[in-house]
Amino acid sequence: MGDQFPIKGRVSAWDGDTLIAESEAAVATDTVEANGGILIPAADGSLTSHDPEALRIEVEDRWPNGGGTTNRFPRWGDVDDLLRLIDVQPAGDGAFTGPTYGDIRRNVVEGGQLLAMSMVAAAKSAPDKRVVNAHIVLERPAVFDKPIDLTVDRQRVGRQFATLGVRATQGGKPVSCSLILLDHGSPDLITGQIAMPEVKGPEDCPAHDFGLLGRDVRFVNGDYDPDPDRIGPPELHCWIRHRDAPKELYLQQALLAQPVTHFTIAAAMLPHPGFGEAQAHYTLSTGVLTATIALHGEPDLTDWLLYTNPAIHAGRGLAQGQGHVFTRDGRLVASYTVQAMIREFAASANESGLDSTRIM
């Protein structure tokens, strides 16, 4: 049967409402589940193939702290896979490389991952300082199955602050450019912040399956919905926590920043009948163009964080979002802005030579 890779968690296969198989010893046929099939032990111990297109196959991942997630098979991967991708490695003087990944279902690297990678490259280039602001312009879609090269320009490195530019390329072509501000730190002189909005707590919100083990995501009222007929205000509120957190501050910051590009497009379309995430990359050309995040504090990523995401403007093929990240007790730990495009395709998928797995 070829190579087999153990799946973390309890796997259950459902035919409608009927449970037909359940096991904690299921295996995938590819290291990246998105590209492979699933084999579940039968009563006699033999491995039986189950079709995820015909059945509902779920993987329940229970965490040591009592939390956990349930994701439909196939999943994108584990939060450890995401950390490996954003933890770019030195490749020479001022140079870093991000590794490849095998997901070819939708072979487009998210803007939030590139933002996180740029933050890590900058932090490793000025290790005595912490990132306090990061801005990225996304110039061209990157793919998972080729490495991403990053070059850091130490524009100014002083005692208190450092300004670093980060250029990302793939195959010699530009992918993104970033400007990162780092700070040595200072005691509080004055303090203040906006109030956290009053929304339902995470226990009262439905879980959302982003296909990522190790990250629990819950949208208030389940408002992140691909259905184009779902209507609501142009805002999303999202609770997020992680199974565990990396020990390095720069990876904690990168992991906190990575989701911020997920929400603006969906929030902007919510008030408009006939428009939804299900149309993205099929009948609508969508994608994040820029993102900026300011980092105010270091929260515990294993506890709930609230990402608030109003879309403050939509028009001329663009959408603008602004967001904040709060700890559960109301402490503001980050704020951000995102600009994205929502427009008709300039050329059909056939004319462009791309399909939904690559087209923006």
Short mmCIF file of C-alpha atoms in Angstrom, two decimals:
data_model
loop_
_atom_site.label_atom_id
_atom_site.label_comp_id
_atom_site.label_asym_id
_atom_site.label_seq_id
_atom_site.Cartn_x
_atom_site.Cartn_y
_atom_site.Cartn_z
CA MET A 1 0.00 0.00 0.00
CA GLY A 2 3.04 2.31 -0.10
CA ASP A 3 4.12 4.67 2.64
CA GLN A 4 1.82 5.19 5.62
CA PHE A 5 1.85 8.05 8.13
CA PRO A 6 0.10 7.88 11.52
CA ILE A 7 -2.68 10.39 12.07
CA LYS A 8 -2.78 12.13 15.44
CA GLY A 9 -6.17 11.80 17.08
CA ARG A 10 -9.32 9.69 16.91
CA VAL A 11 -10.63 9.18 13.37
CA SER A 12 -14.31 8.53 12.67
CA ALA A 13 -15.98 7.90 9.33
CA TRP A 14 -19.66 8.73 8.87
CA ASP A 15 -22.12 7.76 6.14
CA GLY A 16 -24.75 10.38 6.80
CA ASP A 17 -25.62 9.95 10.49
CA THR A 18 -24.24 6.40 10.65
CA LEU A 19 -20.82 5.79 12.18
CA ILE A 20 -19.14 3.13 10.04
CA ALA A 21 -15.55 3.21 11.36
CA GLU A 22 -13.62 4.62 14.30
CA SER A 23 -9.98 4.28 15.34
CA GLU A 24 -6.99 5.96 16.95
CA ALA A 25 -4.64 4.03 14.66
CA ALA A 26 -5.64 5.42 11.25
CA VAL A 27 -2.95 6.36 8.74
CA ALA A 28 -2.63 8.71 5.79
CA THR A 29 -0.94 7.81 2.52
CA ASP A 30 0.98 11.09 2.28
CA THR A 31 2.87 13.25 4.76
CA VAL A 32 0.57 16.10 3.76
CA GLU A 33 -2.92 14.70 4.19
CA ALA A 34 -4.27 17.06 1.55
CA ASN A 35 -2.51 15.04 -1.14
CA GLY A 36 -3.28 11.53 0.09
CA GLY A 37 -5.96 9.10 1.23
CA ILE A 38 -6.88 7.59 4.57
CA LEU A 39 -6.72 4.01 5.83
CA ILE A 40 -8.68 2.96 8.94
CA PRO A 41 -8.17 -0.41 10.72
CA ALA A 42 -11.08 -2.82 10.30
CA ALA A 43 -12.32 -5.25 12.94
CA ASP A 44 -9.86 -7.91 11.74
CA GLY A 45 -6.94 -5.49 11.94
CA SER A 46 -6.64 -4.95 8.20
CA LEU A 47 -6.41 -1.41 6.86
CA THR A 48 -9.46 -0.30 4.88
CA SER A 49 -9.48 2.64 2.51
CA HIS A 50 -12.28 5.17 2.95
CA ASP A 51 -13.25 7.82 0.42
CA PRO A 52 -13.33 11.32 2.00
CA GLU A 53 -15.36 12.55 -0.97
CA ALA A 54 -18.17 10.07 -0.31
CA LEU A 55 -18.00 10.00 3.50
CA ARG A 56 -17.61 12.53 6.28
CA ILE A 57 -14.29 11.68 7.90
CA GLU A 58 -13.42 13.57 11.08
CA VAL A 59 -10.25 13.67 13.17
CA GLU A 60 -10.61 14.58 16.84
CA ASP A 61 -7.45 15.96 18.43
CA ARG A 62 -7.61 16.18 22.25
CA TRP A 63 -5.13 18.46 24.01
CA PRO A 64 -3.39 17.82 27.34
CA ASN A 65 -5.08 20.92 28.84
CA GLY A 66 -8.55 19.56 28.03
CA GLY A 67 -9.07 21.57 24.85
CA GLY A 68 -8.94 20.25 21.32
CA THR A 69 -10.28 20.44 17.81
CA THR A 70 -12.21 18.32 15.35
CA ASN A 71 -11.22 18.68 11.71
CA ARG A 72 -12.49 17.06 8.58
CA PHE A 73 -10.04 14.87 6.69
CA PRO A 74 -8.01 15.84 4.75
CA ARG A 75 -6.51 18.67 6.78
CA TRP A 76 -3.91 21.24 5.78
CA GLY A 77 -1.61 20.13 8.58
CA ASP A 78 -0.55 20.79 12.16
CA VAL A 79 0.42 24.10 13.78
CA ASP A 80 3.92 22.57 14.04
CA ASP A 81 3.99 22.51 10.22
CA LEU A 82 3.08 26.20 10.17
CA LEU A 83 5.81 27.01 12.69
CA ARG A 84 8.37 25.13 10.59
CA LEU A 85 7.40 27.22 7.56
CA ILE A 86 7.58 30.61 9.29
CA ASP A 87 10.79 29.85 11.23
CA VAL A 88 13.03 30.86 8.32
CA GLN A 89 16.62 29.68 8.52
CA PRO A 90 19.87 31.62 7.89
CA ALA A 91 21.32 31.15 4.40
CA GLY A 92 24.20 33.61 4.37
CA ASP A 93 24.84 37.22 5.32
CA GLY A 94 21.41 38.88 5.59
CA ALA A 95 19.78 35.94 3.80
CA PHE A 96 17.15 33.44 5.00
CA THR A 97 15.21 30.60 3.42
CA GLY A 98 11.70 29.35 4.06
CA PRO A 99 11.15 25.62 3.40
CA THR A 100 8.73 23.94 1.03
CA TYR A 101 5.43 22.27 1.94
CA GLY A 102 3.50 19.63 0.07
CA ASP A 103 -0.06 21.04 0.00
CA ILE A 104 -1.06 21.20 -3.66
CA ARG A 105 -4.85 21.44 -3.25
CA ARG A 106 -4.55 25.23 -3.07
CA ASN A 107 -0.93 25.93 -3.94
CA VAL A 108 -0.85 29.55 -2.79
CA VAL A 109 0.99 30.73 0.32
CA GLU A 110 -1.21 32.94 2.49
CA GLY A 111 -0.20 36.54 3.02
CA GLY A 112 -0.20 36.04 6.78
CA GLN A 113 2.48 33.37 6.45
CA LEU A 114 4.70 35.71 4.44
CA LEU A 115 4.14 38.45 7.04
CA ALA A 116 5.14 36.03 9.80
CA MET A 117 8.23 34.86 7.89
CA SER A 118 9.37 38.45 7.36
CA MET A 119 8.95 39.19 11.08
CA VAL A 120 11.07 36.17 12.00
CA ALA A 121 13.82 37.11 9.52
CA ALA A 122 13.93 40.63 10.97
CA ALA A 123 13.92 39.42 14.58
CA LYS A 124 16.80 37.04 13.91
CA SER A 125 18.72 39.92 12.32
CA ALA A 126 18.36 42.12 15.43
CA PRO A 127 18.20 39.58 18.26
CA ASP A 128 18.47 42.16 21.07
CA LYS A 129 15.15 43.75 20.07
CA ARG A 130 11.49 42.74 19.67
CA VAL A 131 9.25 43.42 16.69
CA VAL A 132 6.79 46.24 17.40
CA ASN A 133 5.48 46.95 13.90
CA ALA A 134 5.48 45.06 10.61
CA HIS A 135 4.12 46.12 7.22
CA ILE A 136 4.00 43.92 4.13
CA VAL A 137 3.07 44.49 0.49
CA LEU A 138 2.18 41.26 -1.28
CA GLU A 139 3.40 41.57 -4.85
CA ARG A 140 2.91 38.11 -6.37
CA PRO A 141 1.40 34.81 -5.16
CA ALA A 142 3.98 32.38 -3.81
CA VAL A 143 3.61 28.58 -3.94
CA PHE A 144 4.20 25.97 -1.25
CA ASP A 145 6.29 23.54 -3.25
CA LYS A 146 9.23 25.89 -3.88
CA PRO A 147 11.46 27.51 -1.25
CA ILE A 148 11.06 31.20 -0.44
CA ASP A 149 14.21 33.32 -0.19
CA LEU A 150 14.32 36.35 2.09
CA THR A 151 16.91 39.12 2.11
CA VAL A 152 17.15 41.52 5.06
CA ASP A 153 18.30 45.11 4.56
CA ARG A 154 19.50 46.58 7.85
CA GLN A 155 18.40 50.13 7.01
CA ARG A 156 19.11 51.50 10.47
CA VAL A 157 20.04 49.70 13.68
CA GLY A 158 20.34 51.95 16.72
CA ARG A 159 20.46 51.43 20.47
CA GLN A 160 16.69 51.71 20.92
CA PHE A 161 15.13 51.06 17.50
CA ALA A 162 15.96 49.19 14.33
CA THR A 163 14.38 49.54 10.89
CA LEU A 164 14.80 46.53 8.63
CA GLY A 165 13.52 45.89 5.13
CA VAL A 166 12.77 42.31 4.11
CA ARG A 167 12.47 41.26 0.47
CA ALA A 168 10.97 37.85 -0.33
CA THR A 169 11.52 36.16 -3.68
CA GLN A 170 10.76 32.78 -5.20
CA GLY A 171 12.67 31.51 -8.18
CA GLY A 172 14.20 34.96 -8.55
CA LYS A 173 10.80 36.68 -8.84
CA PRO A 174 9.49 39.16 -6.24
CA VAL A 175 6.88 37.86 -3.80
CA SER A 176 6.64 40.52 -1.09
CA CYS A 177 8.44 43.44 0.49
CA SER A 178 8.21 44.29 4.18
CA LEU A 179 9.30 47.02 6.54
CA ILE A 180 9.83 45.92 10.14
CA LEU A 181 10.34 48.17 13.18
CA LEU A 182 12.02 46.66 16.25
CA ASP A 183 12.45 48.16 19.72
CA HIS A 184 14.84 47.50 22.60
CA GLY A 185 12.01 48.20 25.05
CA SER A 186 11.21 50.75 27.75
CA PRO A 187 9.25 50.88 31.03
CA ASP A 188 5.69 52.21 30.99
CA LEU A 189 5.42 56.00 31.22
CA ILE A 190 1.72 56.25 30.42
CA THR A 191 -0.74 53.44 29.68
CA GLY A 192 -4.14 53.26 28.02
CA GLN A 193 -6.13 51.35 25.42
CA ILE A 194 -9.53 50.98 23.81
CA ALA A 195 -12.12 48.69 25.37
CA MET A 196 -12.70 45.17 24.14
CA PRO A 197 -16.10 44.78 22.44
CA GLU A 198 -18.77 42.85 24.30
CA VAL A 199 -19.29 39.58 22.38
CA LYS A 200 -20.11 35.99 23.21
CA GLY A 201 -17.34 34.01 24.88
CA PRO A 202 -15.59 31.16 23.08
CA GLU A 203 -17.63 28.49 24.90
CA ASP A 204 -20.78 29.93 23.26
CA CYS A 205 -19.32 30.06 19.73
CA PRO A 206 -19.18 27.23 17.17
CA ALA A 207 -15.79 25.79 16.26
CA HIS A 208 -14.53 26.53 12.75
CA ASP A 209 -12.56 23.96 10.78
CA PHE A 210 -9.55 25.66 9.19
CA GLY A 211 -7.87 22.29 8.67
CA LEU A 212 -5.10 23.11 11.12
CA LEU A 213 -4.43 20.84 14.09
CA GLY A 214 -3.26 22.60 17.23
CA ARG A 215 -5.26 25.82 16.70
CA ASP A 216 -8.81 26.17 18.02
CA VAL A 217 -10.79 28.80 16.05
CA ARG A 218 -14.32 29.94 16.94
CA PHE A 219 -16.30 32.71 15.22
CA VAL A 220 -18.96 34.60 17.13
CA ASN A 221 -22.37 33.54 15.74
CA GLY A 222 -20.56 31.35 13.18
CA ASP A 223 -20.33 34.43 10.95
CA TYR A 224 -17.36 33.19 8.90
CA ASP A 225 -19.61 31.40 6.43
CA PRO A 226 -18.93 30.79 2.72
CA ASP A 227 -22.69 30.89 1.95
CA PRO A 228 -23.30 33.93 -0.31
CA ASP A 229 -26.84 34.20 1.07
CA ARG A 230 -25.69 34.78 4.66
CA ILE A 231 -26.13 38.47 5.47
CA GLY A 232 -24.81 40.48 8.40
CA PRO A 233 -22.79 43.52 9.44
CA PRO A 234 -19.33 43.87 7.84
CA GLU A 235 -17.41 42.48 10.80
CA LEU A 236 -16.10 39.22 12.22
CA HIS A 237 -15.15 38.40 15.80
CA CYS A 238 -12.94 35.37 16.22
CA TRP A 239 -11.61 33.54 19.29
CA ILE A 240 -8.30 31.69 18.82
CA ARG A 241 -6.12 29.58 21.12
CA HIS A 242 -3.27 27.13 20.53
CA ARG A 243 -2.43 23.69 21.86
CA ASP A 244 0.98 24.96 22.92
CA ALA A 245 3.23 27.94 22.27
CA PRO A 246 6.83 28.15 21.03
CA LYS A 247 9.38 29.35 23.55
CA GLU A 248 10.95 31.95 21.23
CA LEU A 249 9.32 35.39 21.43
CA TYR A 250 9.68 36.01 17.69
CA LEU A 251 7.79 32.80 16.90
CA GLN A 252 5.07 33.71 19.40
CA GLN A 253 4.71 37.08 17.68
CA ALA A 254 4.70 35.51 14.22
CA LEU A 255 2.08 32.94 15.23
CA LEU A 256 -0.13 35.70 16.65
CA ALA A 257 0.24 37.77 13.46
CA GLN A 258 -0.30 34.99 10.91
CA PRO A 259 -4.15 34.83 11.08
CA VAL A 260 -4.78 38.57 10.62
CA THR A 261 -5.08 38.29 6.83
CA HIS A 262 -7.89 35.71 7.05
CA PHE A 263 -10.83 37.95 7.86
CA THR A 264 -11.17 41.23 5.91
CA ILE A 265 -12.47 39.80 2.63
CA ALA A 266 -15.16 37.70 4.31
CA ALA A 267 -16.19 40.59 6.58
CA ALA A 268 -16.48 43.01 3.66
CA MET A 269 -18.77 40.65 1.71
CA LEU A 270 -21.12 39.86 4.63
CA PRO A 271 -23.63 42.70 4.03
CA HIS A 272 -23.97 41.96 0.32
CA PRO A 273 -26.41 39.29 -0.92
CA GLY A 274 -24.91 36.94 -3.47
CA PHE A 275 -21.30 37.41 -2.34
CA GLY A 276 -19.41 34.97 -0.15
CA GLU A 277 -16.09 33.20 0.40
CA ALA A 278 -17.33 30.21 -1.61
CA GLN A 279 -16.91 32.30 -4.77
CA ALA A 280 -13.30 33.30 -4.05
CA HIS A 281 -10.92 32.08 -6.80
CA TYR A 282 -13.89 30.69 -8.78
CA THR A 283 -16.05 33.64 -9.84
CA LEU A 284 -14.38 36.36 -7.76
CA SER A 285 -10.77 37.50 -7.83
CA THR A 286 -9.78 38.02 -4.21
CA GLY A 287 -6.55 38.36 -2.29
CA VAL A 288 -4.77 40.34 0.40
CA LEU A 289 -2.58 43.18 -0.90
CA THR A 290 -1.11 44.74 2.24
CA ALA A 291 -1.12 44.12 5.98
CA THR A 292 0.28 46.07 8.91
CA ILE A 293 0.41 44.89 12.52
CA ALA A 294 1.50 46.70 15.68
CA LEU A 295 2.45 44.45 18.59
CA HIS A 296 1.65 45.84 22.04
CA GLY A 297 2.18 42.88 24.36
CA GLU A 298 3.08 39.20 24.68
CA PRO A 299 -0.02 37.13 25.45
CA ASP A 300 -0.30 33.46 26.36
CA LEU A 301 -1.12 31.86 23.01
CA THR A 302 -2.56 28.79 24.75
CA ASP A 303 -5.32 30.98 26.26
CA TRP A 304 -8.16 32.52 24.27
CA LEU A 305 -7.45 35.65 22.21
CA LEU A 306 -10.22 37.68 20.56
CA TYR A 307 -9.52 38.98 17.04
CA THR A 308 -12.01 41.75 16.18
CA ASN A 309 -12.28 42.41 12.45
CA PRO A 310 -14.52 45.17 11.06
CA ALA A 311 -14.27 45.92 7.34
CA ILE A 312 -14.44 49.71 7.35
CA HIS A 313 -14.69 50.27 3.59
CA ALA A 314 -15.40 48.42 0.35
CA GLY A 315 -15.34 49.91 -3.14
CA ARG A 316 -13.39 50.29 -6.37
CA GLY A 317 -12.43 46.61 -6.18
CA LEU A 318 -10.81 47.01 -2.76
CA ALA A 319 -11.72 46.31 0.86
CA GLN A 320 -10.15 47.80 3.96
CA GLY A 321 -10.15 46.09 7.35
CA GLN A 322 -8.91 47.12 10.74
CA GLY A 323 -8.60 44.82 13.70
CA HIS A 324 -7.52 44.38 17.28
CA VAL A 325 -6.38 41.41 19.33
CA PHE A 326 -7.40 41.18 22.99
CA THR A 327 -6.69 38.71 25.76
CA ARG A 328 -9.76 37.19 27.34
CA ASP A 329 -9.55 39.65 30.25
CA GLY A 330 -9.57 42.62 27.85
CA ARG A 331 -5.88 43.53 27.45
CA LEU A 332 -5.04 44.86 23.99
CA VAL A 333 -2.00 42.98 22.63
CA ALA A 334 -2.03 43.88 18.92
CA SER A 335 -3.77 46.03 16.33
CA TYR A 336 -3.68 45.74 12.56
CA THR A 337 -4.97 46.89 9.18
CA VAL A 338 -5.46 44.89 5.99
CA GLN A 339 -6.18 45.98 2.41
CA ALA A 340 -7.52 43.39 0.00
CA MET A 341 -8.99 43.13 -3.48
CA ILE A 342 -12.47 41.87 -4.36
CA ARG A 343 -13.20 42.16 -8.06
CA GLU A 344 -14.19 40.35 -11.20
CA PHE A 345 -11.58 38.36 -13.06
CA ALA A 346 -9.81 40.32 -15.77
CA ALA A 347 -9.52 37.03 -17.66
CA SER A 348 -11.25 33.68 -17.20
CA ALA A 349 -9.41 30.79 -15.63
CA ASN A 350 -9.01 29.17 -19.05
CA GLU A 351 -7.65 32.37 -20.57
CA SER A 352 -5.18 32.87 -17.73
CA GLY A 353 -3.99 29.28 -17.81
CA LEU A 354 -4.73 28.91 -14.06
CA ASP A 355 -7.49 27.21 -12.09
CA SER A 356 -8.87 27.65 -8.55
CA THR A 357 -5.78 25.99 -7.06
CA ARG A 358 -3.56 28.87 -8.25
CA ILE A 359 -5.66 31.80 -9.48
CA MET A 360 -6.26 34.78 -7.18
#
